[in-house]
Coordinates of C-alpha atoms in Angstrom, one line a residue:
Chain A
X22 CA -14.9 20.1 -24.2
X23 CA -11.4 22.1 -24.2
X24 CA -9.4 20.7 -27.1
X25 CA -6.5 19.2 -25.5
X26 CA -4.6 18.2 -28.5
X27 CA -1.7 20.6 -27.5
X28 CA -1.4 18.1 -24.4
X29 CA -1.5 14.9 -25.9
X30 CA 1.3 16.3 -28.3
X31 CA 3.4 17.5 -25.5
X32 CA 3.3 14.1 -23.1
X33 CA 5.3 11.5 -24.5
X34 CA 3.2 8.8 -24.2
X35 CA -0.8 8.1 -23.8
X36 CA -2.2 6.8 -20.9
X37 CA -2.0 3.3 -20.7
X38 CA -5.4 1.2 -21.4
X39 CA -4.8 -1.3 -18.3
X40 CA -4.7 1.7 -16.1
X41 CA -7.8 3.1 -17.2
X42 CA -10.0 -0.3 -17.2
X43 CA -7.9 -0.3 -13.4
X44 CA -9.2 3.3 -12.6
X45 CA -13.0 2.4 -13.8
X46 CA -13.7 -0.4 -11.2
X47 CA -16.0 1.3 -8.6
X48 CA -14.2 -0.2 -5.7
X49 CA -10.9 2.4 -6.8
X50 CA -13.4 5.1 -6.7
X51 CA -11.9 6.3 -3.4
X52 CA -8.7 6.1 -3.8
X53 CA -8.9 8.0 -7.2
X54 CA -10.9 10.9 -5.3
X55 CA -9.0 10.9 -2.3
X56 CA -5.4 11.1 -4.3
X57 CA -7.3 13.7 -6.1
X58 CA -7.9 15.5 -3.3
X59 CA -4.3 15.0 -2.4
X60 CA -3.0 16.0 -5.8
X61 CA -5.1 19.3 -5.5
X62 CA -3.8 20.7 -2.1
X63 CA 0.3 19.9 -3.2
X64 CA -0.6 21.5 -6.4
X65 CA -1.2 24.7 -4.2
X66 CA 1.4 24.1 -2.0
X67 CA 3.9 23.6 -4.6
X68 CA 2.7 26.8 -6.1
X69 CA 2.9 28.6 -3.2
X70 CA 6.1 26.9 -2.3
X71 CA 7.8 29.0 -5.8
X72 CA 6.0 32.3 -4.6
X73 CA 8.0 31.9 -1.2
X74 CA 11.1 31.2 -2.6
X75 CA 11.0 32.9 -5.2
X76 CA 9.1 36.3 -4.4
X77 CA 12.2 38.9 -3.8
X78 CA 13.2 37.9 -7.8
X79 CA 16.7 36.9 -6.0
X80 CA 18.3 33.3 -6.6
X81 CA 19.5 33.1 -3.4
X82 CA 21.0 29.7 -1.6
X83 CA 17.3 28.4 -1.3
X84 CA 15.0 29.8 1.3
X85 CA 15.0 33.6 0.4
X86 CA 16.3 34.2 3.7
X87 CA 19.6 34.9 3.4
X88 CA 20.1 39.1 3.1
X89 CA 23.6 38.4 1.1
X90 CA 22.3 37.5 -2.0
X91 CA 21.5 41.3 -2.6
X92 CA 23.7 41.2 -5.9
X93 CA 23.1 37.9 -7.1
X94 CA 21.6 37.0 -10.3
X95 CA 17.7 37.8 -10.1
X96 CA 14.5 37.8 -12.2
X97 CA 13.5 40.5 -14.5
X98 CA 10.7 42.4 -12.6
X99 CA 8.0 41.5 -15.0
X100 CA 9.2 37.8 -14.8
X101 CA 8.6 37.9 -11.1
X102 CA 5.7 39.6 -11.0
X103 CA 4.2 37.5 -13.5
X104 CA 5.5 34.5 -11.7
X105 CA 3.9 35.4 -8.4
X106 CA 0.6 36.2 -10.2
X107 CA 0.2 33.4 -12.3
X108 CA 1.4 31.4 -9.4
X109 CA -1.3 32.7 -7.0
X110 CA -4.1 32.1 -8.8
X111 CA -3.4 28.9 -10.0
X112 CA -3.1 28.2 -6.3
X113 CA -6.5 29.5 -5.5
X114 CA -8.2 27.4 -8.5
X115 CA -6.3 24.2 -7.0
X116 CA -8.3 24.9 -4.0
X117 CA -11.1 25.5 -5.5
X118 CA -11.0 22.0 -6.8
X119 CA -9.5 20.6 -3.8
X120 CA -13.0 22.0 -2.3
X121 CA -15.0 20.3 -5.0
X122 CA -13.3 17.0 -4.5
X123 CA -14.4 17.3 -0.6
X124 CA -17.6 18.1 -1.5
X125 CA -18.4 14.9 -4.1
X126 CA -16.3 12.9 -1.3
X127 CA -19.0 13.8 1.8
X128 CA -21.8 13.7 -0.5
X129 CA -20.7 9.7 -1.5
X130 CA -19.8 9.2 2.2
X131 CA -16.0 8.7 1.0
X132 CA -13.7 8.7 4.1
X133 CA -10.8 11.1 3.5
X134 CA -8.1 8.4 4.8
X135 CA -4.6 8.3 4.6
X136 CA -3.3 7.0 1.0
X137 CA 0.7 7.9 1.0
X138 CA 2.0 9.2 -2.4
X139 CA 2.5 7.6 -5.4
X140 CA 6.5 7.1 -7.4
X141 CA 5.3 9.9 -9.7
X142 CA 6.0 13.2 -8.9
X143 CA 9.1 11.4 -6.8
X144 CA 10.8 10.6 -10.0
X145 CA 9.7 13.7 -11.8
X146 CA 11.7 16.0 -8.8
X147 CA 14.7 13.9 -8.9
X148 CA 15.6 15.7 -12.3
X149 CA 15.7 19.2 -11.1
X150 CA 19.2 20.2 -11.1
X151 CA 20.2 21.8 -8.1
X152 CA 21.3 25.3 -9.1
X153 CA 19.8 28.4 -10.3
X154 CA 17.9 29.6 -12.3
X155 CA 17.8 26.0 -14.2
X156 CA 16.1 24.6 -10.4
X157 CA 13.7 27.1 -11.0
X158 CA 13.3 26.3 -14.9
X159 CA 13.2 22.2 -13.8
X160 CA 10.5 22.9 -11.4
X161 CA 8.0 25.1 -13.7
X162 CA 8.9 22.1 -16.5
X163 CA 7.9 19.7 -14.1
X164 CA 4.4 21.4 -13.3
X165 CA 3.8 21.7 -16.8
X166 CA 4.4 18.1 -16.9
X167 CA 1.5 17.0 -14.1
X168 CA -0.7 19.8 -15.1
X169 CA -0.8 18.0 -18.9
X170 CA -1.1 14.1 -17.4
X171 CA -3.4 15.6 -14.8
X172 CA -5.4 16.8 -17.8
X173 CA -5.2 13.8 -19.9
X174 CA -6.2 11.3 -17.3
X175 CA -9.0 13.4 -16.5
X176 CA -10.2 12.9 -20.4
X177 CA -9.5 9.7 -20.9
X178 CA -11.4 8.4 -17.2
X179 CA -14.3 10.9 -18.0
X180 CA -16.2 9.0 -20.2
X181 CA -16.4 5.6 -17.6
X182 CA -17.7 7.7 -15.1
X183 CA -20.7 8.4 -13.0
X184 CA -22.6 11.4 -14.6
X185 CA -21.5 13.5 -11.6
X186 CA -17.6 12.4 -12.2
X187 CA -17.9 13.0 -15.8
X188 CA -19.2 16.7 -15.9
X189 CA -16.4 17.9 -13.2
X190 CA -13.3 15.9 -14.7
X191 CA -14.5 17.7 -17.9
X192 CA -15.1 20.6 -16.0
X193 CA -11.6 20.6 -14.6
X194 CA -9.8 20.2 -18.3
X195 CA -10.1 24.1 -18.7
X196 CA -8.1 25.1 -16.2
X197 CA -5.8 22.7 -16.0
X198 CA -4.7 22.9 -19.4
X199 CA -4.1 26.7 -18.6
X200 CA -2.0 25.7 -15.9
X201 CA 0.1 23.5 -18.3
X202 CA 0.4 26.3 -20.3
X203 CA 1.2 28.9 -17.6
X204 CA 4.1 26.8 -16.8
X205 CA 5.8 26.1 -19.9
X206 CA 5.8 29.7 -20.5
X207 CA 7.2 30.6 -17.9
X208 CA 9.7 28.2 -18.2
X209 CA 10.5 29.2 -21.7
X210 CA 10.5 33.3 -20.2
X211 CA 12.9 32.6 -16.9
X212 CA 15.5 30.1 -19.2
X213 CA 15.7 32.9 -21.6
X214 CA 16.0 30.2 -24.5
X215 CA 14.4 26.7 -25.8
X216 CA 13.6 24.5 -23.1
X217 CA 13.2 21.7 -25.4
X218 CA 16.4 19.9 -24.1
X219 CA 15.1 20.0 -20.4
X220 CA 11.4 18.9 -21.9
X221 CA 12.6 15.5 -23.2
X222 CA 14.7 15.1 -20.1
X223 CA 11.5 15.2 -17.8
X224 CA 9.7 13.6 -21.1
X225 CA 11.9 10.4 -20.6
X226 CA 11.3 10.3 -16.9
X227 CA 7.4 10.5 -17.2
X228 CA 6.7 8.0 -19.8
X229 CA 8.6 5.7 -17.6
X230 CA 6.5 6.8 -14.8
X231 CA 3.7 5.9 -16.6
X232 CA 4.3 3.0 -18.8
X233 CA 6.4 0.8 -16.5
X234 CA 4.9 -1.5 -14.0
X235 CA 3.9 0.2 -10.6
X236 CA 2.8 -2.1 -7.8
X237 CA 0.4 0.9 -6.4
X238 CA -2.7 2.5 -7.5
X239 CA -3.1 6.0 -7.9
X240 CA -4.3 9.3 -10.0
X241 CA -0.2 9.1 -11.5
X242 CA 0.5 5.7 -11.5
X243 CA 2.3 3.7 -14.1
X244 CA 0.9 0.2 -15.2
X245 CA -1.1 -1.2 -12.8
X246 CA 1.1 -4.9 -11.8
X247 CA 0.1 -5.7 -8.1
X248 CA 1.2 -8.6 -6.4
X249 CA -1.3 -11.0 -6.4
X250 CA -2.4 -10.9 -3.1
X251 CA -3.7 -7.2 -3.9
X252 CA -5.8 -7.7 -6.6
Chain B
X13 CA -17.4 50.1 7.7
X14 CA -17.5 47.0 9.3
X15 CA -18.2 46.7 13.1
X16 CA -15.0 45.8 14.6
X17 CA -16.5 46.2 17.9
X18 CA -16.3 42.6 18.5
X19 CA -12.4 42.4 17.6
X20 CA -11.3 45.0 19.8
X21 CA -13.0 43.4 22.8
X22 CA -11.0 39.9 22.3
X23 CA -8.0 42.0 21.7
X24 CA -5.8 42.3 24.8
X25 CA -5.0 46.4 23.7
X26 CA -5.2 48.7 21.0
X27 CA -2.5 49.3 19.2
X28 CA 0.1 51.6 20.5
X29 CA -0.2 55.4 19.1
X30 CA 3.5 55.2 19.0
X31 CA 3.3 52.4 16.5
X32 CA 0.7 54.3 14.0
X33 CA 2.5 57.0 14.2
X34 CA 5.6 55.5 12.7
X35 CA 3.4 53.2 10.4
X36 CA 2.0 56.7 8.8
X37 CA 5.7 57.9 8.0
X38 CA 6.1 57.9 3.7
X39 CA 9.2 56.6 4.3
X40 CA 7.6 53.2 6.0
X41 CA 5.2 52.3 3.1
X42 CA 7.4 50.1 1.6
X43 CA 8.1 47.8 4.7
X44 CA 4.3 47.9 5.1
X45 CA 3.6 46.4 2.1
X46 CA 6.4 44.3 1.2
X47 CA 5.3 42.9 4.8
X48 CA 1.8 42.8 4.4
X49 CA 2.2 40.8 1.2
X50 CA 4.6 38.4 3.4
X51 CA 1.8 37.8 5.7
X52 CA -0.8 36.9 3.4
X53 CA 1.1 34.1 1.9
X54 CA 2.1 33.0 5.3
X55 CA -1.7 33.1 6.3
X56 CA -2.3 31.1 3.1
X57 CA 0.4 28.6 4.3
X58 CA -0.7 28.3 7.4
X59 CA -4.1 27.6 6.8
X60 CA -3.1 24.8 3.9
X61 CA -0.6 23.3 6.7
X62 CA -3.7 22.5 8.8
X63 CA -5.2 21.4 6.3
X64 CA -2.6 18.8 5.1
X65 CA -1.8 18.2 8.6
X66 CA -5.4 17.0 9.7
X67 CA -6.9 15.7 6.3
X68 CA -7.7 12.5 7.3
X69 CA -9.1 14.1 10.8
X70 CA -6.5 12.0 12.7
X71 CA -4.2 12.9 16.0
X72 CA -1.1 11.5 14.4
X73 CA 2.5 11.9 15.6
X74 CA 2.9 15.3 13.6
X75 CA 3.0 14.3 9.8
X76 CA 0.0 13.0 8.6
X77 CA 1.6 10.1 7.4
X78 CA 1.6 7.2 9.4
X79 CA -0.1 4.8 9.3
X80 CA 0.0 3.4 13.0
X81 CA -2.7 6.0 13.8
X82 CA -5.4 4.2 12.6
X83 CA -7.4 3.9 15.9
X84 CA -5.9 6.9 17.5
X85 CA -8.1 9.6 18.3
X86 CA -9.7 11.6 16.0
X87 CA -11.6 14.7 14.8
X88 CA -15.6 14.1 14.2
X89 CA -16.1 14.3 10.4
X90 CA -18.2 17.3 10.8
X91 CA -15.3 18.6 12.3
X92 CA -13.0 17.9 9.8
X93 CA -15.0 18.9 7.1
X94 CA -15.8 22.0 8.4
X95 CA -12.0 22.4 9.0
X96 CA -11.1 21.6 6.0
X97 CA -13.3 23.5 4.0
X98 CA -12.9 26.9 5.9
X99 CA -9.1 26.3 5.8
X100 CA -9.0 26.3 2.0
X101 CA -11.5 29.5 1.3
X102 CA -9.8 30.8 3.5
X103 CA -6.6 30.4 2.3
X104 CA -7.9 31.7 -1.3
X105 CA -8.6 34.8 0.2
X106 CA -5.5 35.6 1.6
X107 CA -3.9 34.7 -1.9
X108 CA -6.6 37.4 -3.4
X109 CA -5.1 40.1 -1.1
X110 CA -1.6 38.9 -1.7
X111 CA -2.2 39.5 -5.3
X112 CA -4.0 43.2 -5.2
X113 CA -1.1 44.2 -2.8
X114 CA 1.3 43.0 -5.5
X115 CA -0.5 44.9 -8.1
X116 CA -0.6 48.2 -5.6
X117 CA 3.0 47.5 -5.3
X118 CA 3.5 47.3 -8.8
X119 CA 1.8 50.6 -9.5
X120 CA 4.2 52.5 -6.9
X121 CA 7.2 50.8 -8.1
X122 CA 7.8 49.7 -4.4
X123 CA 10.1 46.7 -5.6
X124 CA 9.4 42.9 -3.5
X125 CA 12.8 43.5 -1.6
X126 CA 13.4 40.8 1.0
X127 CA 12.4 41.8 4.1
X128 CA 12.7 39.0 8.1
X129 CA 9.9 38.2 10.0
X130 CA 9.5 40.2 12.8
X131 CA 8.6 38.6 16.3
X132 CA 5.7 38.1 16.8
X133 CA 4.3 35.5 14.9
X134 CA 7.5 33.7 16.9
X135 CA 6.5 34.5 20.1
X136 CA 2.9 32.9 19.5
X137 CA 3.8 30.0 18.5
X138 CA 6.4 29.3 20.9
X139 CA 3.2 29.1 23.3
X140 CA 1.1 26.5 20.9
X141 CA 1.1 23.0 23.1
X142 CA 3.1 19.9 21.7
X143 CA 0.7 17.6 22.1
X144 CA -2.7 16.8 20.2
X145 CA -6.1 17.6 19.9
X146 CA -4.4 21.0 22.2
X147 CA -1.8 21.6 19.2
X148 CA -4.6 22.3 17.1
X149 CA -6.7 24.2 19.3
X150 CA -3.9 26.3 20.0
X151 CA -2.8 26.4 16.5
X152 CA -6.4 28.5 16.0
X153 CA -6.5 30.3 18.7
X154 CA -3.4 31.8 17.6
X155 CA -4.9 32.4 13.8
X156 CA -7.5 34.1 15.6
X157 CA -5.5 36.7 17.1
X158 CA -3.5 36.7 13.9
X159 CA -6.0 38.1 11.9
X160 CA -8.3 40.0 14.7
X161 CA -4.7 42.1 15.2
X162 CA -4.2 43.0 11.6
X163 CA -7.9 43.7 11.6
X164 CA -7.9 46.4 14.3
X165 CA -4.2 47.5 12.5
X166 CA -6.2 47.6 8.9
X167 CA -8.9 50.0 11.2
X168 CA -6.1 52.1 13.0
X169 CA -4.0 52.7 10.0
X170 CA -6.7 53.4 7.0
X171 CA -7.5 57.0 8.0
X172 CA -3.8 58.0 8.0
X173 CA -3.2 56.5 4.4
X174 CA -3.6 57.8 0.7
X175 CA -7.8 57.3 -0.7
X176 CA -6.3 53.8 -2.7
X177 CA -4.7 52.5 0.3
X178 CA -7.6 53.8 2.4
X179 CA -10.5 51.4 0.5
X180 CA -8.4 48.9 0.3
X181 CA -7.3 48.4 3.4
X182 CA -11.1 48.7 5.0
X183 CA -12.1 46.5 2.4
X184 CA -9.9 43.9 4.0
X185 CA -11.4 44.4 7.6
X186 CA -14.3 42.2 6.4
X187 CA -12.9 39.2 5.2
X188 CA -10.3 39.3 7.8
X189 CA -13.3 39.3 10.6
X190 CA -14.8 36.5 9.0
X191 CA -11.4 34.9 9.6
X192 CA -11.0 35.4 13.0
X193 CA -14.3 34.3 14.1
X194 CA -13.7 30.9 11.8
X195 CA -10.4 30.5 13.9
X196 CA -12.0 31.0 17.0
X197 CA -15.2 28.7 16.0
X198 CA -12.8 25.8 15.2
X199 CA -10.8 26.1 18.3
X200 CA -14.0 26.2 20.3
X201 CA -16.2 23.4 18.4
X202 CA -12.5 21.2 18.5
X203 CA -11.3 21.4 21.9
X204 CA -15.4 20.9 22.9
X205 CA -15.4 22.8 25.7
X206 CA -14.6 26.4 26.5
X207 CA -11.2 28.3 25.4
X208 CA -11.2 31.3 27.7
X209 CA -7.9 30.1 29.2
X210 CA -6.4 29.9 25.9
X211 CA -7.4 33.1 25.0
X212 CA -6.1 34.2 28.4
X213 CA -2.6 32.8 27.7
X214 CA -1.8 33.6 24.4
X215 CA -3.9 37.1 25.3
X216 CA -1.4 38.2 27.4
X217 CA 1.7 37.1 25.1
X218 CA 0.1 39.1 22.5
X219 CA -0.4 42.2 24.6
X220 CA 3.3 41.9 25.4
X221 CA 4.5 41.8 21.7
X222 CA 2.5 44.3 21.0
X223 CA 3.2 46.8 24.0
X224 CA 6.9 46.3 24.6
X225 CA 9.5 48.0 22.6
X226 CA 10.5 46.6 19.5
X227 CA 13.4 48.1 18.0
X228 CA 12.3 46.2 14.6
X229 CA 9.1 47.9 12.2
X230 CA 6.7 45.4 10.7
X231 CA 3.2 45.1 10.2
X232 CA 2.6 43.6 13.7
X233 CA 5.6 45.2 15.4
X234 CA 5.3 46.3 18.9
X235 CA 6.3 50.0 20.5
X236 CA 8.7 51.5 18.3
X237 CA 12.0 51.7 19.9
X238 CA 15.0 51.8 17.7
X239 CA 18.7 52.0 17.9
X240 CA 19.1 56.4 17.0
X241 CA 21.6 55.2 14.4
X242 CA 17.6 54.3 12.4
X243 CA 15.6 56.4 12.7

């Protein structure tokens, strides 16, 4: 098993015990795999979403369109390049996994049904300030950010799982916790300077995501506290 | 060398000579590439918007997520597995090419400058039906001729290009053959009954962006034909 100390030090708070004894019951099997499949597939988007933007090294007015941002500020060519790499292939092992989840999913005769999205990553976006390069910076510390709960959730659920569950959640610890890392440096690289302010801004938001009460179920949810007609 | 025999005969018409003939100028490298990369990551992207778009294997009104579709019509779950599925491998692929044309990029210095989509990827879609199961079908049929034209470009091009370029570019006719006969499969298997006047339709709007003058170069740029003050 991947040491993930580094992550437990870097998110602000544990995962809480209610929502794990919430995520064992079998009858939340689906919806855990399903979100996970869901999580998966925007993880590669979102990634993709930063090479689009992102892949002339310009800051222009947001969609990389616009041909007068020619003397803007821009990346340093081997911050691009090494953001459009790392980028890329983290995209391809999200879909790796997004193909794995599938798999398990047909195998368990697991409907792939609609299940809309969860408060977490919702919250998590609203903090990314809205000019560059810190939108840029705000939305590699925000990956950073699901990448590590992605990765401790996976640890702390493995052990209540199916044999099947518990060898790929373990399996998946590697390369997440790469991603996490991928992320923060890149952060750290781009901002040219500690991004320690802008990690206990997003620090703050996530425990809240995750301790408060949340009245719906998912892979990122907070405390489970459903109306009582739910449970 | 694969056989491309089959590509050329669902192609509409070769490829102008006009249009290798500017494609094998020095001087145009640079927009071939820069381009090239653009249109992996837009392959990627389009394959992962059919995928988020039909997850759940339901016709909804566009998004994915509403829930009033719940007894609409639907894909069979072979279908939408095997859609699913080939969508995401194949989107890692294209995210592998985007990557080893970055790194050939990188090696000639040619820097990621920004660089507008030409037309025709425009005036394919502008011929995809609004309506559903048809706006997927058409949705592949397009990807079909998508990747069966850069194919027979990757073909026409190769022999004119430096030994690097040369391999790599006929080591992409494979994959990108596999491609196209996934698109067509889907669209096929999907609309459950033949596609010929598909084909037919967007056959001959292909054949047009491809054979009428074009005074703008791009990977899948038509006849050359440019304003003297460029060329």
């Amino acid at each position: 098993m991947s040491d993930i100390s580094p992550i437990l030090e870097f998110l602000p708070c544990p995962t809480p015990e209610t929502w794990i004894d919430e995520a064992r019951k079998p009858e939340n099997l689906a919806v855990i795999l399903v979100d996970h499949a869901n999580n998966e597939l925007k993880a590669a988007q979102s990634a993709m979403a930063i090479m689009s933007r992102y892949r002339t090294g310009k800051f222009g007015r947001g969609n990389g369109q616009c041909d007068e941002q020619k003397d803007g500020p821009q990346l340093r060519i081997e911050d691009q390049l090494s953001l459009l790499n790392k980028m890329s292939r983290l995209a391809r092992e999200e879909l790796r996994h997004y193909e794995q989840v599938l798999a398990i999913m047909a195998r368990r005769d697991i409907p792939y049904v609609h299940l809309g999205a969860g408060r977490y990553a919702g919250q998590l976006t609203a903090a990314i300030r809205r000019f560059e390069p810190f939108r840029l910076v705000d939305t590699l510390v925000m990956g950073a950010f699901i990448e590590a709960r992605s990765c401790e959730r996976f640890a702390a659920l493995s052990p209540w799982l199916d044999d099947e569950l518990h060898k790929f959640y373990l399996s998946l610890l590697k390369s997440e916790s790469r991603h996490f890392r991928d992320y923060l440096a890149l952060a750290e690289t781009i901002n040219g300077a500690s991004i320690a302010d802008r990690v206990a801004v997003f620090g703050e938001i996530e425990q809240d995501a995750i301790e408060s009460s949340d009245p719906v179920f998912r892979f990122h949810s907070g405390a489970p506290d459903f109306p009582s007609d739910h449970s």
